[in-house]
Coordinates of C-alpha atoms and ligand atoms in Angstrom, one line a residue:
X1 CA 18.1 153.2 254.1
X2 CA 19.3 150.5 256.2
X3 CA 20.5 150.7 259.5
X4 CA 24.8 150.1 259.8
X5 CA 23.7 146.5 261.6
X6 CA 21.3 145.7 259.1
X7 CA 23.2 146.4 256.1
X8 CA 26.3 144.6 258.2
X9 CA 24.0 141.9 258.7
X10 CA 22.9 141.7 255.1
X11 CA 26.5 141.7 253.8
X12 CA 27.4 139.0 256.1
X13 CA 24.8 136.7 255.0
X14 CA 25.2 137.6 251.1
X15 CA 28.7 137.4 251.2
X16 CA 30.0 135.2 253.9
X17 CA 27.1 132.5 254.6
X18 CA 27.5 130.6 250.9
X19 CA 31.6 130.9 251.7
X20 CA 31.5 133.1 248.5
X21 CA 35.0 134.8 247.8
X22 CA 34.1 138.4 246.8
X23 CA 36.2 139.1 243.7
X24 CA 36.4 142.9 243.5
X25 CA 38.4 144.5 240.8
X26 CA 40.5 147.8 240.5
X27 CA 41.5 147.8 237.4
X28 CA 39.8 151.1 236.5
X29 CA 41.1 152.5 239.2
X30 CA 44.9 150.6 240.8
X31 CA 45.4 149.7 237.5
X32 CA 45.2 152.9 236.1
X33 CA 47.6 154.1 238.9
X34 CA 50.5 152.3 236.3
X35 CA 52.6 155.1 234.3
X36 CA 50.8 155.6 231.0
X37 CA 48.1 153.5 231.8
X38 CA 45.1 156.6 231.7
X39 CA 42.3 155.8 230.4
X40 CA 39.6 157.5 228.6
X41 CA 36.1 157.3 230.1
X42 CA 34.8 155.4 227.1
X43 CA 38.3 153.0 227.4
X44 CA 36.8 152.3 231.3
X45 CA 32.9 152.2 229.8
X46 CA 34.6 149.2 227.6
X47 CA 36.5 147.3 230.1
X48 CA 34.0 147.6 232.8
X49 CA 31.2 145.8 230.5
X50 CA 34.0 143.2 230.0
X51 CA 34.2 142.9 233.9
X52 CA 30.9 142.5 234.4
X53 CA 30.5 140.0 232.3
X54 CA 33.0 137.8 233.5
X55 CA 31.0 138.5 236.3
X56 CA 33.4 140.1 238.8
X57 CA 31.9 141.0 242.2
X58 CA 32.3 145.3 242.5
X59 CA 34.3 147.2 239.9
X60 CA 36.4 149.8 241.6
X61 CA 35.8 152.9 238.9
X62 CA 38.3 155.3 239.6
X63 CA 38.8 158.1 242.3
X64 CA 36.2 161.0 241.1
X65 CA 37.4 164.0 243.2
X66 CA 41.2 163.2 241.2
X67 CA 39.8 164.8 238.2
X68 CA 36.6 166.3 235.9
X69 CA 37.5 163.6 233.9
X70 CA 37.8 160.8 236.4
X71 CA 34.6 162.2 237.7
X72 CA 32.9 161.5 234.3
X73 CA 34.1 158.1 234.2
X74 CA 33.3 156.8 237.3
X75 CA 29.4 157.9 236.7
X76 CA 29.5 156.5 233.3
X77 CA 30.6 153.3 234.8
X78 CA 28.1 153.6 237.1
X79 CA 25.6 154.1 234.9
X80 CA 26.4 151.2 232.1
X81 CA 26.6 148.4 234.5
X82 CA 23.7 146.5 236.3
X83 CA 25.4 143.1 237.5
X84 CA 28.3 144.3 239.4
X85 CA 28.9 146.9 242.0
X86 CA 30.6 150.0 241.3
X87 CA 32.7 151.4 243.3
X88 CA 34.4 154.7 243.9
X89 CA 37.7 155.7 245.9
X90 CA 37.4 158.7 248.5
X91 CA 40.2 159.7 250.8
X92 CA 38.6 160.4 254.4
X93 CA 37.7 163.7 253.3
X94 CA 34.1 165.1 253.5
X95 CA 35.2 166.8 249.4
X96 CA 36.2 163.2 248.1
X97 CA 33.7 161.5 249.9
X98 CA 30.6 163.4 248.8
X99 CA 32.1 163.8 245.0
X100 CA 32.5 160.0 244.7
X101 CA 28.5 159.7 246.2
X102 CA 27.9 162.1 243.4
X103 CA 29.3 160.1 240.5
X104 CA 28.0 156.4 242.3
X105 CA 23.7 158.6 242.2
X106 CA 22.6 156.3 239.3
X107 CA 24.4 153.3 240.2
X108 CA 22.3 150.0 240.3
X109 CA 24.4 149.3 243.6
X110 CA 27.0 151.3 244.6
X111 CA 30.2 151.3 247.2
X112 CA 32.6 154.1 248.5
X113 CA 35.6 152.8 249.3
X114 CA 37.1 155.7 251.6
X115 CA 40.5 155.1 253.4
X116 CA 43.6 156.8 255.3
X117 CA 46.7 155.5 256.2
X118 CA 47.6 153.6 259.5
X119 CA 50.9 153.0 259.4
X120 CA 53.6 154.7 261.6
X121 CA 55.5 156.3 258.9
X122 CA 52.6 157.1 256.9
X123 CA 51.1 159.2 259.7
X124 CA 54.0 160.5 260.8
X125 CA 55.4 161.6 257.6
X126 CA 52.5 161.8 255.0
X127 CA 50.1 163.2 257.1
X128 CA 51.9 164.8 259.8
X129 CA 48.6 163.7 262.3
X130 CA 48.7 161.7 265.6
X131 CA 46.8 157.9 265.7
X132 CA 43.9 159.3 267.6
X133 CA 43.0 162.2 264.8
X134 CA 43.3 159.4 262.1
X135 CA 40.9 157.4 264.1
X136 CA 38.7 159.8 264.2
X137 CA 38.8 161.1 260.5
X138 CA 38.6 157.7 259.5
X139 CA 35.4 157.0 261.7
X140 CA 33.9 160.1 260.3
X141 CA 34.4 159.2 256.9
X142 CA 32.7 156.0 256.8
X143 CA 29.7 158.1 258.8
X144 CA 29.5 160.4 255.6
X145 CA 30.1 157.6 253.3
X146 CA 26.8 155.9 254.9
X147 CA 25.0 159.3 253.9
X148 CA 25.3 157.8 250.6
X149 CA 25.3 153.9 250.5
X150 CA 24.8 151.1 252.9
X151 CA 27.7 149.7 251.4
X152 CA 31.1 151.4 252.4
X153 CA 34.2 150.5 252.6
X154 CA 37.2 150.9 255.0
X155 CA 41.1 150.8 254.0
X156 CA 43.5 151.4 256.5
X157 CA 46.5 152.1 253.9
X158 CA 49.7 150.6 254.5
X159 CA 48.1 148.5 257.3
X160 CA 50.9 145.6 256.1
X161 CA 53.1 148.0 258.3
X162 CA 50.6 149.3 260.9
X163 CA 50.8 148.7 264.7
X164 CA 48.4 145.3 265.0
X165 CA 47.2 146.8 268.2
X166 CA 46.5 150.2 266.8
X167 CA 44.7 148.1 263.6
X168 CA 42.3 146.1 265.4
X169 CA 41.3 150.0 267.0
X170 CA 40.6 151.3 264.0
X171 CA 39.2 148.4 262.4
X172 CA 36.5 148.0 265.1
X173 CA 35.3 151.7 265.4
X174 CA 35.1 152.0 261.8
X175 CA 32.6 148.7 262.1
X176 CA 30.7 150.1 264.6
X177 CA 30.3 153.5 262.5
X178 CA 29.3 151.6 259.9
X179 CA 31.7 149.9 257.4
X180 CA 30.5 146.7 255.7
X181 CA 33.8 145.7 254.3
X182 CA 37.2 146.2 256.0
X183 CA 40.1 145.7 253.4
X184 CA 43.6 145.1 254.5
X185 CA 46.1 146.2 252.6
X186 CA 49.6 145.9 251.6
X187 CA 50.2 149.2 250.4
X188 CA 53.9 148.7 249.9
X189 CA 54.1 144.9 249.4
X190 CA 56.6 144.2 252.2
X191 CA 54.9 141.2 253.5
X192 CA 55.4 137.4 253.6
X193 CA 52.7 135.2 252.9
X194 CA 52.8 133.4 255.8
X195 CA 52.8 136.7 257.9
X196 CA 50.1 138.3 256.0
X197 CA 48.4 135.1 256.6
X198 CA 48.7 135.5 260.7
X199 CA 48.0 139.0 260.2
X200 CA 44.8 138.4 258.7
X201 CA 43.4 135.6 261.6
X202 CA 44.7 137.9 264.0
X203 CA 42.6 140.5 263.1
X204 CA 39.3 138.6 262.7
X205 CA 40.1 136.8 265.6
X206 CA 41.2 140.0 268.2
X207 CA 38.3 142.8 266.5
X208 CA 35.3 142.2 268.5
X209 CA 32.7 143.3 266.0
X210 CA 35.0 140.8 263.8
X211 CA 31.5 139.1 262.2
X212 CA 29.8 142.6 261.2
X213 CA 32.2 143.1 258.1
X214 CA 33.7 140.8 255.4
X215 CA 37.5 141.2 255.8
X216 CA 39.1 141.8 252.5
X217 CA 42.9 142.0 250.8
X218 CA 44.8 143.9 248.8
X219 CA 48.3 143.3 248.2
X220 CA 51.0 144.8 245.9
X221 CA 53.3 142.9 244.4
X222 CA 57.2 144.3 244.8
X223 CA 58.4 141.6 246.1
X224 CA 56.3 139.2 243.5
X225 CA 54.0 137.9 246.1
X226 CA 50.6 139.6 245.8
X227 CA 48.8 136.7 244.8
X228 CA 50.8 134.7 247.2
X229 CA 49.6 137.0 250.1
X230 CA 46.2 137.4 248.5
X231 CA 46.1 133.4 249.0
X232 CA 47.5 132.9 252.4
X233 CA 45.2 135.8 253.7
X234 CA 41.9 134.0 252.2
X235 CA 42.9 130.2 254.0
X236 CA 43.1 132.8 256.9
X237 CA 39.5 133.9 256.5
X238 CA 39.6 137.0 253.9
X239 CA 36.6 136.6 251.6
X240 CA 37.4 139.6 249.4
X241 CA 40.2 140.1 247.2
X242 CA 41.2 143.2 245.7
X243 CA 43.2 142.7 241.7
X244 CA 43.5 143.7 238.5
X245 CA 43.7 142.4 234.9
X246 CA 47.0 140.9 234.7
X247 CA 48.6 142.3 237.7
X248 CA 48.5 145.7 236.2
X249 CA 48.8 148.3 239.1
X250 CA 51.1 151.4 240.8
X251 CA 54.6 150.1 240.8
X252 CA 55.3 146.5 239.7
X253 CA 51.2 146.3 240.5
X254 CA 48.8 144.4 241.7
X255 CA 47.7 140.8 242.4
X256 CA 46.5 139.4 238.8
X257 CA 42.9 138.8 238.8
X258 CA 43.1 135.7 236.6
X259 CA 45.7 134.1 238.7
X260 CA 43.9 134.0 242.3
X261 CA 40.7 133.3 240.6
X262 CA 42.2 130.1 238.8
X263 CA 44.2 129.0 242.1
X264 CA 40.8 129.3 244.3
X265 CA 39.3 127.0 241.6
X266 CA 41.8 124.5 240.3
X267 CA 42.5 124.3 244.2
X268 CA 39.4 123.7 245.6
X269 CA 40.4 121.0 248.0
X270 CA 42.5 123.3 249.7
X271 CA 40.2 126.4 249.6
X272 CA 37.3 126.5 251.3
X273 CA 35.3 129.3 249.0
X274 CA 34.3 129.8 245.2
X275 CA 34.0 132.7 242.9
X276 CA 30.9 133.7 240.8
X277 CA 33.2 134.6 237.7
X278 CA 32.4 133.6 234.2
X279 CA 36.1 132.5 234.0
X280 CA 35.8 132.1 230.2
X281 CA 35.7 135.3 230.1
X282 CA 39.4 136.1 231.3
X283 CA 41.3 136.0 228.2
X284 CA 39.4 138.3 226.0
X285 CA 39.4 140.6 229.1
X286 CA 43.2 140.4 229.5
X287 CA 43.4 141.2 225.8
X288 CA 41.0 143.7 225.8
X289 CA 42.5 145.7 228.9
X290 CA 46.6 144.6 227.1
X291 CA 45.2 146.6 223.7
X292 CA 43.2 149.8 225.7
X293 CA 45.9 150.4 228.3
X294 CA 49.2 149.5 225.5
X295 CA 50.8 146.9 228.4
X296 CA 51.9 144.0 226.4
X297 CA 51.0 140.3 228.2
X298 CA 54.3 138.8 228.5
X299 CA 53.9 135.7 226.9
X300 CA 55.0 133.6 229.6
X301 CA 52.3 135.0 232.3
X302 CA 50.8 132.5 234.1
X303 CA 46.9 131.8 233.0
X304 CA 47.0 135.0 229.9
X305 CA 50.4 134.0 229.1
X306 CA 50.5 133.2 224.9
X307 CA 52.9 130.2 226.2
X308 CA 50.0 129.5 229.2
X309 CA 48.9 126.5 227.4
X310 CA 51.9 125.6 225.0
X311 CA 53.6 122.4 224.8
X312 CA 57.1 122.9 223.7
X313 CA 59.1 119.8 224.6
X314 CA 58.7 116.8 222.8
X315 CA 57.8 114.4 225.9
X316 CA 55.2 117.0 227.3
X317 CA 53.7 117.0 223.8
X318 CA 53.6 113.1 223.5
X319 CA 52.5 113.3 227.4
X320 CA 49.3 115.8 226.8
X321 CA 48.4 113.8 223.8
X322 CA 48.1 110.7 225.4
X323 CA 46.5 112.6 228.9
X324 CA 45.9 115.9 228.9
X325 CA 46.0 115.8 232.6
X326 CA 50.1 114.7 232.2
X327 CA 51.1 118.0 232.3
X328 CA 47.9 120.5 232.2
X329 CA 46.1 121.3 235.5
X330 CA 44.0 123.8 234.1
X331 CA 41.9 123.7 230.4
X332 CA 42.4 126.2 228.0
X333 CA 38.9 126.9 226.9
X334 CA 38.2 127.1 230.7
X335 CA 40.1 130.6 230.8
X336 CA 38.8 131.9 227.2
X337 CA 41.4 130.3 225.0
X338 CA 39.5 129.3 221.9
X339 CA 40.9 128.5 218.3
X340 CA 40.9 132.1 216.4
X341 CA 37.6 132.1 215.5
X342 CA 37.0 133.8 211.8
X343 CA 33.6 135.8 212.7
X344 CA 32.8 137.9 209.3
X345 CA 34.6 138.6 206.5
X346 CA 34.8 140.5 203.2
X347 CA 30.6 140.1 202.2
X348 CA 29.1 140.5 205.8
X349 CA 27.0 143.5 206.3
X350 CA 26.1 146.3 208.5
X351 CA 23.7 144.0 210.8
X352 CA 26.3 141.0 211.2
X353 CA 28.7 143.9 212.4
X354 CA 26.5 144.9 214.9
X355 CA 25.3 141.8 216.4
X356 CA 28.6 140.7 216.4
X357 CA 29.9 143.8 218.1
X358 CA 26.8 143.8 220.6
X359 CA 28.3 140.0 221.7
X360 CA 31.6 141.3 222.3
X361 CA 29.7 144.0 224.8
X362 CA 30.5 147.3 222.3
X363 CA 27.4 149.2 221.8
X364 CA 26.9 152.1 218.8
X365 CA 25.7 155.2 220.5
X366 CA 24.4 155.9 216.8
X367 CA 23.9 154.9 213.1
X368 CA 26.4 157.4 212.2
X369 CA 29.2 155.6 214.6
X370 CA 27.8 152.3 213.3
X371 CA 28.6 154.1 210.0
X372 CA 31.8 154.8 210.6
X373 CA 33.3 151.2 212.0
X374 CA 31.6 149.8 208.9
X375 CA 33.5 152.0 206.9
X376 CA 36.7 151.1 209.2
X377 CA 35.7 147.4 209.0
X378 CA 34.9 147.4 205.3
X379 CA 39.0 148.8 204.9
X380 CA 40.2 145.9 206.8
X381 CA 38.7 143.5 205.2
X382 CA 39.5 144.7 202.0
X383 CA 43.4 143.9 203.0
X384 CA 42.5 141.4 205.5
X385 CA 40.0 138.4 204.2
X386 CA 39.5 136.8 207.7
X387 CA 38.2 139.0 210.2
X388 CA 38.6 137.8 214.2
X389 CA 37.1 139.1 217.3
X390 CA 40.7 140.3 218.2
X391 CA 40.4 142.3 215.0
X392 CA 37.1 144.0 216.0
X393 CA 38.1 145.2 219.4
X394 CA 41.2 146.5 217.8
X395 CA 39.0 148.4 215.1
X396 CA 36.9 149.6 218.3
X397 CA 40.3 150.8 220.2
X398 CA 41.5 152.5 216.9
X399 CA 38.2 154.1 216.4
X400 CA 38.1 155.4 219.8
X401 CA 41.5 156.9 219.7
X402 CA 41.4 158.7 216.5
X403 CA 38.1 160.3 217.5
X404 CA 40.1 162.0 220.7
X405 CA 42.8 162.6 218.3
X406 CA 41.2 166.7 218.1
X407 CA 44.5 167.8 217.6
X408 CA 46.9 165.6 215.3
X409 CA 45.7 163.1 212.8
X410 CA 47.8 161.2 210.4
X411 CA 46.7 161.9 207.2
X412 CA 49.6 160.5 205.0
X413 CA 52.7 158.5 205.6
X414 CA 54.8 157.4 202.5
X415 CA 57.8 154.9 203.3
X416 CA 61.1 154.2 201.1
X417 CA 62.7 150.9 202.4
X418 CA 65.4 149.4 200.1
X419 CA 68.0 147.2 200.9
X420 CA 71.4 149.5 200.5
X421 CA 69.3 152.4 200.8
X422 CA 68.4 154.4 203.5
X423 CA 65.4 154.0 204.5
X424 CA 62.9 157.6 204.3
X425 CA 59.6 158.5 205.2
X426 CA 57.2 161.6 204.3
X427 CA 54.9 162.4 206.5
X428 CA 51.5 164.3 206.6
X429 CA 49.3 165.2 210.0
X430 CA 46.4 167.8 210.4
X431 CA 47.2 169.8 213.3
X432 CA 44.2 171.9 214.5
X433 CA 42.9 171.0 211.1
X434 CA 45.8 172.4 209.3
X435 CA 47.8 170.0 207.0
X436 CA 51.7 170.0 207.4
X437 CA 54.2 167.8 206.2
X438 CA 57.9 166.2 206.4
X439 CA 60.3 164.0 205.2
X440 CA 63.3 162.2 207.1
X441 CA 65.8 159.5 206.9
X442 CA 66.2 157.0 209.8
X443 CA 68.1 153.5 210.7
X444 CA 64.7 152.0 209.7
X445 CA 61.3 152.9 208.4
X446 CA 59.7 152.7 211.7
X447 CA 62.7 155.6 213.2
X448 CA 62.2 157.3 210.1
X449 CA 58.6 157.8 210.5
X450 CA 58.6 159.2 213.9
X451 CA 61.5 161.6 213.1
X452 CA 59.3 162.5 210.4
X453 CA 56.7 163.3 213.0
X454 CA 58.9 165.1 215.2
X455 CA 60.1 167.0 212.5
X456 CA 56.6 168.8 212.5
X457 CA 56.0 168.7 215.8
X458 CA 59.0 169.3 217.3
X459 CA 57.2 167.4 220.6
X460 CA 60.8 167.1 222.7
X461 CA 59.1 163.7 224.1
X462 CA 61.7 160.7 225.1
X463 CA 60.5 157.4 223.6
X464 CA 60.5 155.1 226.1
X465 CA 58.8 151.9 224.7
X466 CA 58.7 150.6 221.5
X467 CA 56.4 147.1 221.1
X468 CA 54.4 145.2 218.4
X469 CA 52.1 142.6 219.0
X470 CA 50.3 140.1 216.0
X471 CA 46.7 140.7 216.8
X472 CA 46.2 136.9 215.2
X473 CA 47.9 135.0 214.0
X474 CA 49.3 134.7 210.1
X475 CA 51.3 137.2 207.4
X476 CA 48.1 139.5 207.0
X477 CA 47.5 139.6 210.5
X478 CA 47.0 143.3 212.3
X479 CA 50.3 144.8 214.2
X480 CA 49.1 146.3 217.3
X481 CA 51.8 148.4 218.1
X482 CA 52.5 150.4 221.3
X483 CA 54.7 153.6 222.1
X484 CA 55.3 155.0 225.4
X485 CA 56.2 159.1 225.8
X486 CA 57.3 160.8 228.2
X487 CA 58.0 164.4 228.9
X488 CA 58.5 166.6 232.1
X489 CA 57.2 163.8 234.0
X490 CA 53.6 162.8 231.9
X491 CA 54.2 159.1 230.9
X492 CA 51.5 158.5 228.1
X493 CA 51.1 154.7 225.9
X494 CA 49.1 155.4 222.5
X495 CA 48.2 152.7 220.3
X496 CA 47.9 152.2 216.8
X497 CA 47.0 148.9 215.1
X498 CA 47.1 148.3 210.8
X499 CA 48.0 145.3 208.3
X500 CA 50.9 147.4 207.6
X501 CA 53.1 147.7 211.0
X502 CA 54.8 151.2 209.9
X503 CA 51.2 152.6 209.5
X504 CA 50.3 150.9 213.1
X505 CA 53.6 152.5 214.7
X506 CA 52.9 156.3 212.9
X507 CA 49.2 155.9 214.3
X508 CA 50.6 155.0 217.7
X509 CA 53.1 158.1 217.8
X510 CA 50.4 160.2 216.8
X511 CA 47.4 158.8 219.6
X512 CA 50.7 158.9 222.2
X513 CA 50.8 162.5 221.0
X514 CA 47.7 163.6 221.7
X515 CA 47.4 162.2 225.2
X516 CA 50.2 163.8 226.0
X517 CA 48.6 167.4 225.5
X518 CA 45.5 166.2 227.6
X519 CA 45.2 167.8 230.5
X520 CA 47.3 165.7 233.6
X521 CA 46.4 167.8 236.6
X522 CA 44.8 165.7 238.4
X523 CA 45.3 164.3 242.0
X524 CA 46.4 160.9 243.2
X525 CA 44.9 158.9 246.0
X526 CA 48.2 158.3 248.1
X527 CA 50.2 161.3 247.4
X528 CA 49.6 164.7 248.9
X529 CA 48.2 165.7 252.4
X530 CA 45.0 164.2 253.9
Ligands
KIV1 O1 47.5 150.2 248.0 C1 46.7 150.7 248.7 O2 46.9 150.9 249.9 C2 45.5 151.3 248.0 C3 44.5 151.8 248.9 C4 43.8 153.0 248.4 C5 43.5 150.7 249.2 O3 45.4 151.3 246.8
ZN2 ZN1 46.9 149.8 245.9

């Protein structure tokens, strides 16, 4: 193992030398922090494969001491993939610290990330300790952490509203006890850019052992100006930046991935540093993590957007055809927007399947799962003559929700929808493998299938989101549709996706259903004592 200088050193020149702007992504683990967002360990298996290869720097995994589950995940990331780092989150606890070394063993390169807040009102109130006992814990963690991997790093949470004097403190005796990234964040996105900006020089300018770490961000966005802080702090000198997939994140999230990727490189006369991402990549990642985690992409989001690249008005039209450069400062294909591209269809067989699978990243862990998305395929493209990539991930999603589905299944759903009629539907699940079935009226067919539902289930759940999203594009295209539950406090999104939209929203209800009896014990990062 390397000595805290020489791994130091190491990162400096890795990272810092080529001006190389670390891009290191929390999707998998922030991102999750969003109400209903969970994900299963194979849903994070997926989307980290999709990180790596758009070839983001470290993939932060999840936070292994929160759960069994989380635990699981974190180490299956781990395992799967070889090009980025994985990362795991550890309060500045020796427990979370040595379970997230745990789940990082058979990691190709691995980071703990361990952290504890800095701010006044965080140690005053949160953790009820003075400033000296959090420097100390916080020194002490990143020792432990080094028991593990040369490569730690340091968050002083909430440091946006941390004593600078206090900060720099910390900052330097966590460098000197062995941190190789120091990451700044705005816990609570209070900050302005131009402050955050200050804040950032200040700190690399007044820590002595500044040059030992690479200084890193990682800004929330309630006040809509994560990426805008994210920004300001790298022109400031941060060369990390913390994000997720389209912004997703706790509260009103985090800074969007895609957006300070594509301002770092449409900008590069301004910014003096470059990514390593594969940024063609971004869209069918955006997609991927919109259809696993059930948050729609509204469709005027800059970069993943559906209206990123569309001309509506007449003289921008006329303008784009003569110049694209009249009013386009980005290309599509250059994100990952490509012309629907019809991949198999109707007569393609088991092998065409797979490669085509294996290019999108998802692997069969055997013939008899193979089996069974051919089957699921073949169904599809029975109602369905061109089959997309869109419609493959979405057979992938579908096939991975109805497999956790051990307690309810849809095994019927029968609709009545005439006009002057009320609309009915009968319903039949499998509930612990016992059949049971309903019938009900509703103002439509969609509200008459889940009252059906209820009607056996008798769940008490509030529905708090209703959404549907064309897969592709066209008449037979698949609905992806999207519920959100909540009871006693669990918020759970389930996805369901069909030709037939009622179909998509019963299969929804029903995977929304079954998260919801999961198990949801488990801890979060910034809540609860220290
Ligand atoms: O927002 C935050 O402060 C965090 C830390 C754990 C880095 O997510
Ligand atoms: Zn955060």
């Amino acid at each position: 193992m390397l000595s805290a200088q020489e791994a130091a050193q190491a990162a400096m020149e890795q990272n810092m030398s080529s001006d190389r702007l670390i891009i290191f992504d929390t999707t998998l683990r922030d991102g999750e922090q969003s109400p209903g967002a969970s994900m299963t360990r194979d849903e994070k298996v997926r989307i980290a494969r999709a990180l790596e290869r758009l070839r983001v720097d470290v993939i932060e995994a999840g936070f292994p001491i929160a759960s069994p589950g989380d635990f699981e995940a974190v180490q299956a990331v781990a395992r799967a993939v070889k090009d980025s780092t994985v990362c795991g989150l550890a309060r500045a606890l020796d427990r979370d610290i040595d379970r997230a070394g745990e789940a990082l063993a058979d990691a190709a390169s691995a980071r703990i990330h361990t952290f504890i807040a800095t701010s006044p009102i965080h140690m005053k109130m949160k953790l009820r300790m003075e400033p000296e006992q959090v420097l100390q814990q916080a020194v002490k963690a990143v020792q432990r952490a080094r028991r593990y991997t040369d490569n730690v790093e340091f968050s002083p949470e909430d440091a946006g509203r941390s004593e600078p004097d206090f900060l720099c403190r910390v900052l330097e005796a966590v460098i000197d006890a062995g941190a190789t990234t120091v990451n700044i964040p705005d816990t609570v996105g209070y900050n302005l850019p131009h402050q955050f900006g200050e804040l950032i020089a200040s700190l690399i300018e007044r820590v002595p052992n500044s040059d030992k770490a690479v200084f890193s961000v990682h800004c929330h966005n309630d006040l809509g100006l994560a990426v805008a802080n994210s920004l300001s702090a790298v022109l400031n000198g941060a060369r990390q930046v913390e994000c997720t997939i389209n912004g997703l994140g706790e509260r009103a999230g985090n800074a969007a991935l895609e957006e300070v990727v594509m301002a770092v490189r449409t900008r590069r006369d301004v910014f003096p540093c470059e990514t390593r991402l594969e940024t063609t990549e971004i869209v069918p990642c955006s997609r991927l993590v919109s259809s696993i985690t059930g948050f729609a992409v509204q469709p005027n989001k800059a970069i993943v957007g559906a209206n990123a690249f569309a001309h509506e008005s007449g003289i921008h039209q006329d303008g784009v055809l003569k110049s694209r450069e009249t009013y386009e400062i980005m290309r599509a294909q250059d994100v990952g927007w490509t012309a629907n591209r019809i991949v198999l269809g109707k007569h393609s067989g088991r092998n065409a399947l797979r490669s085509r699978m294996e290019e999108l990243g998802i692997t069969f862990d055997s013939e008899e799962a193979l089996n069974e998305a051919f089957a699921r395929f073949k169904e599809l493209a029975d109602k369905k003559h061109e089959i997309y990539d869109e419609d493959l991930q979405a057979l992938v999603t579908e096939a991975g929700t109805e497999a956790e589905n051990e307690r309810f299944r849809l095994v019927s759903l029968r609709v009545c929808s005439e006009t002057g009629e009320t609309p009915n539907a009968d319903v039949t699940l499998s509930i612990d493998g016992e059949e049971r079935s309903a019938s009900a009226p509703g103002g439509g067919p969609v509200d008459a299938t889940f009252k059906a539902i209820e009607a056996i289930v008798h769940s008490g759940t509030e529905l708090q989101l209703y959404s549907v999203n064309n897969i592709t594009s066209g008449t037979d295209a698949q609905g992806e549709v999207t519920v959100r539950l909540a009871k006693d406090g669990q918020i759970v999104n389930g996805q369901g996706a069909d030709t037939d939209i009622v179909i998509a929203s019963a299969r929804a209800y029903v995977n929304a259903l079954n998260r919801l009896i999961r198990p949801s014990e488990r801890e979060h990062p910034q809540r609860g004592d220290v």
